[in-house]
Amino acid sequence: MSMNKTISPPVPDDVLISVRGLKKHFTVKGGNRGRELRTLKAVDDVSFDIRKGETFGLVGESGSGKSTVARLILRAYNLTEGRVLFRQKDESIIDISDLGDKEMRPVRREMQMIFQDPYSSLNPRMTLLDLIGEPMVVHGYSKAEIADRVAELLSCVGLRPEYAMRYPHAFSGGQRQRIGIARALALSPAFIAADEAVSALDVSVAAQNINLLQDLQEQFHLTYLFITHDLGMVEHISDRIAVMYLGQIVEMGETDRLFARPRHPYTEALLKAVPQPDPRQRSTEKRGVLKGEVPDASDPPSGCPFHPRCAYASDRCAAEKPLLRDVDGLQVRCHHAETLTLDGVGA
Ligand SMILES: Nc1ncnc2c1ncn2[C@@H]1O[C@H](COP(=O)(O)OP(=O)(O)O)[C@@H](O)[C@H]1O
Ligand SMILES: [Mg+2]
């Protein structure tokens, strides 16, 4: 097994999932009117630890590689390179990077996903009993056990147990999200990845469901990977945040520190894109506001991939790739991180 091949530092006691040097490369058609095969580095050397009981936020514009990271951790995709280490219930560490389907099965119980679109991720022909109980059927529970558990799960997510015989169309978007959450909880997982889970909901409904997720986290000692393109969404729920751009982490650290004083121009720009409820706090400066589109990931810019959109870029940025390094308690991938004074939000 690969565990012997890789000599890697031990996983700290407080860590549930350790992602190390993760890569996922796709072969896509590009250039020369689509006749050229290119390598698209959807995830390109990503490393982070998710601590037990915390919420780890993963943010970045669409196409930055967030969903691919989640799919790699849950082993919905095979890894191109890297390691995913997972702490099991008995505290032992398992390297799941190249486990087959059968070996992954007991681990899959522990890792669940909540999706963005509650409309398309729930089979309209199944009752809530069947939808929420389905993962239990696969694991061989009896009908009576499943009925009891589904009733319990429905009340956990703030829905009435009598709803078990209804179909998803009878429910609102926010309620359907709760059905998805109940289903994710069915096998008592340790870890849940929420991929743009509340992004499609109205602000007030999204806030209610975020509160629900936080209550459930406390009640069941859950660890979350919370993925969103909206940095404003993660401020209150995440303990730590990683910001991704074109398959790489460009900034990572404690949420409060990162919001108060970001060190990467991309983070500053994402923060400025967050709508401020108080007009006096709204940015009137053009500086740092995101310009242009996300580049084609199969043909990224030279040097720092963010440099064509960066308000602070120098010649060095176009020529030399920055490394992720420690700057004032954050990890930052920017040549000028020490000298820039960027705007944060809050106190
Ligand atoms: N199955 C795939 N085949 C080819 N390219 C893919 C595939 N899945 C994702 N990509 C590409 O990988 C990059 C990252 O995608 P994704 O992880 O979905 O980003 P995000 O979730 O941040 O929007 C994008 O450029 C996307 O087009
Ligand atoms: Mg995505």
Short mmCIF file of C-alpha atoms and ligand atoms in Angstrom, two decimals:
data_model
loop_
_atom_site.label_atom_id
_atom_site.label_comp_id
_atom_site.label_asym_id
_atom_site.label_seq_id
_atom_site.Cartn_x
_atom_site.Cartn_y
_atom_site.Cartn_z
CA MET A 1 0.00 0.00 0.00
CA SER A 2 0.94 3.59 -0.65
CA MET A 3 1.12 4.31 3.08
CA ASN A 4 4.59 2.83 3.09
CA LYS A 5 5.62 4.72 -0.02
CA THR A 6 4.97 8.17 1.38
CA ILE A 7 6.87 9.43 4.36
CA SER A 8 4.70 12.28 5.57
CA PRO A 9 4.47 14.15 8.85
CA PRO A 10 2.00 12.71 11.34
CA VAL A 11 -1.56 14.05 11.48
CA PRO A 12 -2.01 16.29 14.57
CA ASP A 13 -4.44 14.92 17.19
CA ASP A 14 -7.05 17.61 16.59
CA VAL A 15 -7.24 17.03 12.82
CA LEU A 16 -10.03 15.00 11.20
CA ILE A 17 -9.00 15.31 7.55
CA SER A 18 -5.58 16.11 6.18
CA VAL A 19 -5.30 17.00 2.50
CA ARG A 20 -1.73 16.94 1.21
CA GLY A 21 -0.43 17.98 -2.18
CA LEU A 22 -3.79 17.26 -3.78
CA LYS A 23 -3.92 17.41 -7.59
CA LYS A 24 -6.63 16.72 -10.12
CA HIS A 25 -5.77 17.20 -13.77
CA PHE A 26 -8.32 16.80 -16.56
CA THR A 27 -7.52 16.42 -20.24
CA VAL A 28 -9.64 18.88 -22.22
CA LYS A 29 -9.88 20.09 -25.80
CA GLY A 30 -8.57 23.61 -26.41
CA GLY A 31 -6.58 25.85 -28.77
CA ASN A 32 -6.39 25.40 -32.54
CA ARG A 33 -10.21 25.30 -32.82
CA GLY A 34 -10.52 22.66 -30.16
CA ARG A 35 -8.21 20.16 -31.82
CA GLU A 36 -5.46 20.45 -29.24
CA LEU A 37 -5.48 18.38 -26.04
CA ARG A 38 -4.60 20.37 -22.97
CA THR A 39 -4.11 19.60 -19.30
CA LEU A 40 -6.53 21.51 -17.10
CA LYS A 41 -5.19 21.69 -13.56
CA ALA A 42 -8.53 21.90 -11.71
CA VAL A 43 -6.75 21.31 -8.40
CA ASP A 44 -3.05 21.98 -8.39
CA ASP A 45 -1.16 21.11 -5.21
CA VAL A 46 -3.66 21.92 -2.49
CA SER A 47 -2.86 21.16 1.17
CA PHE A 48 -4.89 21.89 4.31
CA ASP A 49 -6.04 20.28 7.53
CA ILE A 50 -9.63 20.29 8.74
CA ARG A 51 -9.78 20.15 12.52
CA LYS A 52 -12.30 18.08 14.45
CA GLY A 53 -15.50 20.03 15.09
CA GLU A 54 -14.54 23.09 13.07
CA THR A 55 -16.05 24.62 9.96
CA PHE A 56 -13.48 25.06 7.25
CA GLY A 57 -14.57 27.50 4.56
CA LEU A 58 -13.46 27.10 0.94
CA VAL A 59 -14.12 30.18 -1.19
CA GLY A 60 -13.32 31.50 -4.66
CA GLU A 61 -15.11 32.40 -7.87
CA SER A 62 -16.78 29.76 -9.99
CA GLY A 63 -14.17 27.54 -11.66
CA SER A 64 -11.52 27.89 -8.95
CA GLY A 65 -11.61 24.17 -8.11
CA LYS A 66 -13.70 24.10 -4.90
CA SER A 67 -16.12 21.35 -5.93
CA THR A 68 -13.29 19.26 -7.31
CA VAL A 69 -11.51 19.45 -3.93
CA ALA A 70 -14.70 18.21 -2.20
CA ARG A 71 -15.14 15.39 -4.72
CA LEU A 72 -11.54 14.32 -4.21
CA ILE A 73 -11.90 14.29 -0.41
CA LEU A 74 -15.06 12.19 -0.69
CA ARG A 75 -13.34 10.07 -3.33
CA ALA A 76 -16.02 10.68 -5.93
CA TYR A 77 -12.97 11.28 -8.15
CA ASN A 78 -9.66 9.48 -8.25
CA LEU A 79 -6.68 11.64 -7.32
CA THR A 80 -4.12 12.61 -9.93
CA GLU A 81 -1.63 13.09 -7.12
CA GLY A 82 -1.52 13.72 -3.38
CA ARG A 83 -2.97 12.24 -0.21
CA VAL A 84 -6.22 12.41 1.72
CA LEU A 85 -5.87 11.18 5.31
CA PHE A 86 -8.93 10.62 7.48
CA ARG A 87 -9.22 10.02 11.23
CA GLN A 88 -11.66 7.19 11.92
CA LYS A 89 -13.98 6.83 14.93
CA ASP A 90 -11.36 4.72 16.75
CA GLU A 91 -8.86 7.61 16.22
CA SER A 92 -6.74 5.64 13.76
CA ILE A 93 -5.67 7.44 10.58
CA ILE A 94 -6.56 5.90 7.24
CA ASP A 95 -5.03 6.95 3.93
CA ILE A 96 -8.01 6.94 1.57
CA SER A 97 -6.13 8.32 -1.45
CA ASP A 98 -6.25 5.13 -3.43
CA LEU A 99 -8.80 2.92 -1.72
CA GLY A 100 -11.15 0.98 -3.98
CA ASP A 101 -14.95 1.13 -3.74
CA LYS A 102 -15.23 -1.75 -1.31
CA GLU A 103 -12.56 -0.40 1.04
CA MET A 104 -14.12 3.08 0.85
CA ARG A 105 -17.56 1.84 1.92
CA PRO A 106 -17.11 2.04 5.71
CA VAL A 107 -15.37 5.43 5.29
CA ARG A 108 -18.20 6.75 3.09
CA ARG A 109 -20.62 6.44 6.01
CA GLU A 110 -18.47 8.97 7.82
CA MET A 111 -18.34 11.54 5.00
CA GLN A 112 -21.44 13.07 3.46
CA MET A 113 -22.23 15.87 1.05
CA ILE A 114 -25.00 18.49 0.88
CA PHE A 115 -25.59 19.96 -2.54
CA GLN A 116 -26.47 23.36 -3.95
CA ASP A 117 -29.66 22.59 -5.72
CA PRO A 118 -32.25 20.99 -3.50
CA TYR A 119 -34.58 20.75 -6.52
CA SER A 120 -32.43 18.54 -8.69
CA SER A 121 -30.68 16.49 -6.02
CA LEU A 122 -33.90 14.93 -4.66
CA ASN A 123 -35.74 12.29 -6.70
CA PRO A 124 -39.30 13.71 -7.10
CA ARG A 125 -40.84 10.23 -7.14
CA MET A 126 -39.56 9.24 -3.71
CA THR A 127 -41.25 10.05 -0.39
CA LEU A 128 -39.20 11.69 2.34
CA LEU A 129 -39.14 8.30 4.09
CA ASP A 130 -37.46 6.72 1.06
CA LEU A 131 -35.21 9.69 0.33
CA ILE A 132 -33.89 10.13 3.84
CA GLY A 133 -33.85 6.38 4.57
CA GLU A 134 -32.10 5.37 1.35
CA PRO A 135 -28.54 5.44 2.75
CA MET A 136 -29.76 3.18 5.59
CA VAL A 137 -31.28 0.64 3.18
CA VAL A 138 -27.90 0.27 1.52
CA HIS A 139 -26.37 -0.45 4.92
CA GLY A 140 -28.91 -3.15 5.77
CA TYR A 141 -31.17 -1.53 8.40
CA SER A 142 -34.70 -2.94 8.93
CA LYS A 143 -37.84 -1.09 7.80
CA ALA A 144 -38.86 -0.35 11.37
CA GLU A 145 -35.43 1.03 12.25
CA ILE A 146 -35.49 3.21 9.17
CA ALA A 147 -39.00 4.58 9.88
CA ASP A 148 -38.00 5.50 13.44
CA ARG A 149 -34.76 7.08 12.37
CA VAL A 150 -36.39 9.12 9.58
CA ALA A 151 -38.97 10.50 12.02
CA GLU A 152 -36.14 11.47 14.37
CA LEU A 153 -34.11 13.05 11.57
CA LEU A 154 -37.09 15.06 10.33
CA SER A 155 -37.54 16.64 13.72
CA CYS A 156 -33.78 17.25 14.00
CA VAL A 157 -33.96 19.43 10.88
CA GLY A 158 -37.13 21.21 12.00
CA LEU A 159 -39.65 19.29 9.86
CA ARG A 160 -42.64 17.36 11.16
CA PRO A 161 -42.27 13.57 11.40
CA GLU A 162 -45.69 13.20 9.69
CA TYR A 163 -44.12 14.59 6.50
CA ALA A 164 -42.38 11.25 5.93
CA MET A 165 -45.00 10.08 3.41
CA ARG A 166 -44.96 13.30 1.38
CA TYR A 167 -43.00 14.02 -1.79
CA PRO A 168 -40.34 16.75 -2.16
CA HIS A 169 -42.49 18.94 -4.46
CA ALA A 170 -44.71 19.74 -1.48
CA PHE A 171 -41.86 21.69 0.14
CA SER A 172 -40.16 25.05 -0.29
CA GLY A 173 -36.52 25.43 -1.38
CA GLY A 174 -35.33 25.94 2.18
CA GLN A 175 -37.28 22.89 3.38
CA ARG A 176 -35.89 20.76 0.58
CA GLN A 177 -32.44 21.77 1.70
CA ARG A 178 -33.39 20.44 5.14
CA ILE A 179 -34.49 17.16 3.58
CA GLY A 180 -31.02 16.93 2.00
CA ILE A 181 -29.45 17.67 5.39
CA ALA A 182 -31.56 14.95 7.07
CA ARG A 183 -30.46 12.49 4.40
CA ALA A 184 -26.80 13.43 4.93
CA LEU A 185 -27.23 12.81 8.68
CA ALA A 186 -28.89 9.39 8.29
CA LEU A 187 -25.73 7.36 8.92
CA SER A 188 -24.38 9.64 11.68
CA PRO A 189 -21.36 10.94 9.74
CA ALA A 190 -18.39 12.73 11.28
CA PHE A 191 -17.88 15.03 8.31
CA ILE A 192 -20.17 16.94 5.95
CA ALA A 193 -19.12 18.86 2.85
CA ALA A 194 -21.70 21.53 1.99
CA ASP A 195 -21.08 22.61 -1.61
CA GLU A 196 -22.80 25.97 -2.27
CA ALA A 197 -25.49 24.46 -0.06
CA VAL A 198 -27.36 27.66 0.71
CA SER A 199 -26.22 29.75 -2.28
CA ALA A 200 -29.50 29.35 -4.19
CA LEU A 201 -31.73 30.35 -1.26
CA ASP A 202 -33.11 33.76 -0.27
CA VAL A 203 -30.92 35.56 2.25
CA SER A 204 -33.27 34.98 5.21
CA VAL A 205 -33.86 31.31 4.37
CA ALA A 206 -30.12 30.81 3.83
CA ALA A 207 -29.47 32.34 7.26
CA GLN A 208 -32.02 30.01 8.89
CA ASN A 209 -30.41 26.97 7.31
CA ILE A 210 -26.94 28.12 8.31
CA ASN A 211 -28.21 28.41 11.88
CA LEU A 212 -29.63 24.90 11.60
CA LEU A 213 -26.28 23.58 10.34
CA GLN A 214 -24.55 25.23 13.30
CA ASP A 215 -27.02 23.72 15.78
CA LEU A 216 -26.58 20.28 14.24
CA GLN A 217 -22.82 20.69 14.34
CA GLU A 218 -22.93 21.25 18.07
CA GLN A 219 -25.48 18.50 18.71
CA PHE A 220 -23.70 15.80 16.68
CA HIS A 221 -20.05 17.00 16.89
CA LEU A 222 -19.88 17.44 13.15
CA THR A 223 -16.98 18.79 11.13
CA TYR A 224 -17.85 20.87 8.06
CA LEU A 225 -16.24 21.82 4.81
CA PHE A 226 -18.33 24.82 3.79
CA ILE A 227 -17.93 25.76 0.13
CA THR A 228 -19.18 28.99 -1.39
CA HIS A 229 -18.30 31.60 -4.01
CA ASP A 230 -19.63 34.28 -1.62
CA LEU A 231 -17.09 35.30 1.01
CA GLY A 232 -19.83 37.10 2.95
CA MET A 233 -21.56 33.76 3.51
CA VAL A 234 -18.64 32.14 5.35
CA GLU A 235 -17.69 34.92 7.74
CA HIS A 236 -19.99 33.85 10.54
CA ILE A 237 -19.91 30.10 10.10
CA SER A 238 -16.22 29.37 9.37
CA ASP A 239 -13.42 29.07 11.89
CA ARG A 240 -10.82 29.07 9.16
CA ILE A 241 -10.94 29.86 5.46
CA ALA A 242 -8.97 28.94 2.35
CA VAL A 243 -9.34 31.17 -0.71
CA MET A 244 -8.82 29.39 -4.04
CA TYR A 245 -7.93 30.80 -7.44
CA LEU A 246 -7.40 28.64 -10.55
CA GLY A 247 -6.86 25.42 -8.63
CA GLN A 248 -4.58 26.77 -5.92
CA ILE A 249 -4.93 28.18 -2.44
CA VAL A 250 -3.89 31.84 -2.54
CA GLU A 251 -4.66 32.70 1.08
CA MET A 252 -5.57 30.69 4.16
CA GLY A 253 -6.02 31.32 7.87
CA GLU A 254 -8.31 32.13 10.78
CA THR A 255 -11.49 33.80 9.56
CA ASP A 256 -11.24 36.86 11.84
CA ARG A 257 -7.66 37.57 10.87
CA LEU A 258 -8.29 37.07 7.17
CA PHE A 259 -11.34 39.35 7.19
CA ALA A 260 -9.72 42.06 9.30
CA ARG A 261 -6.56 42.26 7.27
CA PRO A 262 -6.32 40.17 4.11
CA ARG A 263 -2.85 39.81 2.65
CA HIS A 264 -3.77 38.69 -0.86
CA PRO A 265 -5.24 41.17 -3.39
CA TYR A 266 -7.70 38.50 -4.56
CA THR A 267 -9.11 38.14 -1.05
CA GLU A 268 -9.40 41.92 -0.78
CA ALA A 269 -11.30 42.00 -4.06
CA LEU A 270 -13.67 39.22 -2.95
CA LEU A 271 -14.31 41.10 0.29
CA LYS A 272 -15.13 44.26 -1.64
CA ALA A 273 -17.63 42.28 -3.72
CA VAL A 274 -19.59 41.38 -0.56
CA PRO A 275 -22.61 43.68 -0.30
CA GLN A 276 -22.35 45.87 2.82
CA PRO A 277 -25.69 46.50 4.54
CA ASP A 278 -24.45 49.83 5.90
CA PRO A 279 -23.91 52.29 3.02
CA ARG A 280 -21.23 54.16 5.00
CA GLN A 281 -19.11 51.00 4.95
CA ARG A 282 -19.49 50.45 1.24
CA SER A 283 -16.30 50.85 -0.69
CA THR A 284 -16.18 53.86 -2.98
CA GLU A 285 -12.65 53.15 -4.10
CA LYS A 286 -12.01 51.46 -7.41
CA ARG A 287 -8.77 50.03 -6.04
CA GLY A 288 -8.92 46.31 -5.40
CA VAL A 289 -12.25 45.74 -7.13
CA LEU A 290 -12.19 42.60 -9.28
CA LYS A 291 -11.81 43.34 -12.95
CA GLY A 292 -12.18 41.00 -15.91
CA GLU A 293 -13.08 37.33 -16.05
CA VAL A 294 -11.54 34.22 -14.53
CA PRO A 295 -8.95 33.05 -17.12
CA ASP A 296 -9.24 29.73 -18.97
CA ALA A 297 -7.92 27.18 -16.47
CA SER A 298 -6.40 25.10 -19.26
CA ASP A 299 -4.29 28.08 -20.35
CA PRO A 300 -3.46 30.06 -17.20
CA PRO A 301 -1.48 33.33 -17.23
CA SER A 302 2.27 33.24 -16.60
CA GLY A 303 3.81 33.93 -13.22
CA CYS A 304 1.16 34.67 -10.61
CA PRO A 305 -2.05 33.48 -12.33
CA PHE A 306 -3.93 36.39 -10.73
CA HIS A 307 -1.59 39.11 -12.07
CA PRO A 308 -3.69 40.21 -15.13
CA ARG A 309 -6.58 41.07 -12.78
CA CYS A 310 -4.52 42.42 -9.91
CA ALA A 311 -4.43 46.15 -9.13
CA TYR A 312 -1.00 45.81 -7.50
CA ALA A 313 0.84 43.60 -10.01
CA SER A 314 4.50 44.31 -10.82
CA ASP A 315 6.79 42.92 -13.53
CA ARG A 316 7.87 40.20 -11.13
CA CYS A 317 4.25 39.00 -10.85
CA ALA A 318 4.06 38.30 -14.59
CA ALA A 319 7.35 36.42 -14.56
CA GLU A 320 7.60 34.45 -11.34
CA LYS A 321 5.11 32.10 -9.63
CA PRO A 322 4.66 33.03 -5.97
CA LEU A 323 4.80 30.29 -3.33
CA LEU A 324 2.38 29.92 -0.43
CA ARG A 325 4.18 31.22 2.65
CA ASP A 326 3.53 32.46 6.18
CA VAL A 327 2.85 36.16 6.48
CA ASP A 328 1.65 37.57 9.78
CA GLY A 329 -0.26 34.44 10.84
CA LEU A 330 -1.80 33.80 7.40
CA GLN A 331 -0.60 31.68 4.52
CA VAL A 332 -0.36 33.83 1.42
CA ARG A 333 0.66 33.28 -2.21
CA CYS A 334 1.68 36.82 -3.25
CA HIS A 335 5.10 38.35 -3.90
CA HIS A 336 4.06 41.61 -2.29
CA ALA A 337 2.15 40.31 0.74
CA GLU A 338 4.44 42.02 3.28
CA THR A 339 4.36 45.47 1.71
CA LEU A 340 0.75 45.85 0.56
CA THR A 341 -1.77 47.47 2.88
CA LEU A 342 -5.08 45.93 1.88
CA ASP A 343 -8.55 46.73 3.12
CA GLY A 344 -10.41 44.30 5.34
CA VAL A 345 -13.88 44.51 6.81
CA GLY A 346 -15.31 44.76 10.30
CA ALA A 347 -14.04 46.48 13.42
N1 LIG B 1 -15.01 16.55 -15.17
C1 LIG B 1 -14.33 17.60 -15.62
N2 LIG B 1 -13.68 17.59 -16.81
C2 LIG B 1 -12.97 18.67 -17.25
N3 LIG B 1 -12.84 19.81 -16.55
C3 LIG B 1 -13.46 19.89 -15.36
C4 LIG B 1 -14.23 18.81 -14.82
N4 LIG B 1 -14.72 19.18 -13.61
C5 LIG B 1 -14.27 20.43 -13.40
N5 LIG B 1 -13.53 20.86 -14.45
C6 LIG B 1 -12.87 22.17 -14.56
O1 LIG B 1 -12.07 22.32 -13.40
C7 LIG B 1 -12.09 23.66 -12.94
C8 LIG B 1 -12.58 23.69 -11.51
O2 LIG B 1 -13.95 23.31 -11.49
P1 LIG B 1 -14.79 23.21 -10.13
O3 LIG B 1 -14.06 22.38 -9.15
O4 LIG B 1 -16.17 22.80 -10.49
O5 LIG B 1 -14.77 24.73 -9.64
P2 LIG B 1 -15.73 25.48 -8.60
O6 LIG B 1 -16.46 24.45 -7.80
O7 LIG B 1 -14.79 26.32 -7.78
O8 LIG B 1 -16.66 26.33 -9.42
C9 LIG B 1 -12.96 24.43 -13.92
O9 LIG B 1 -12.13 25.04 -14.89
C10 LIG B 1 -13.82 23.35 -14.53
O10 LIG B 1 -14.22 23.72 -15.84
MG MG B 2 -18.56 24.25 -7.57
#
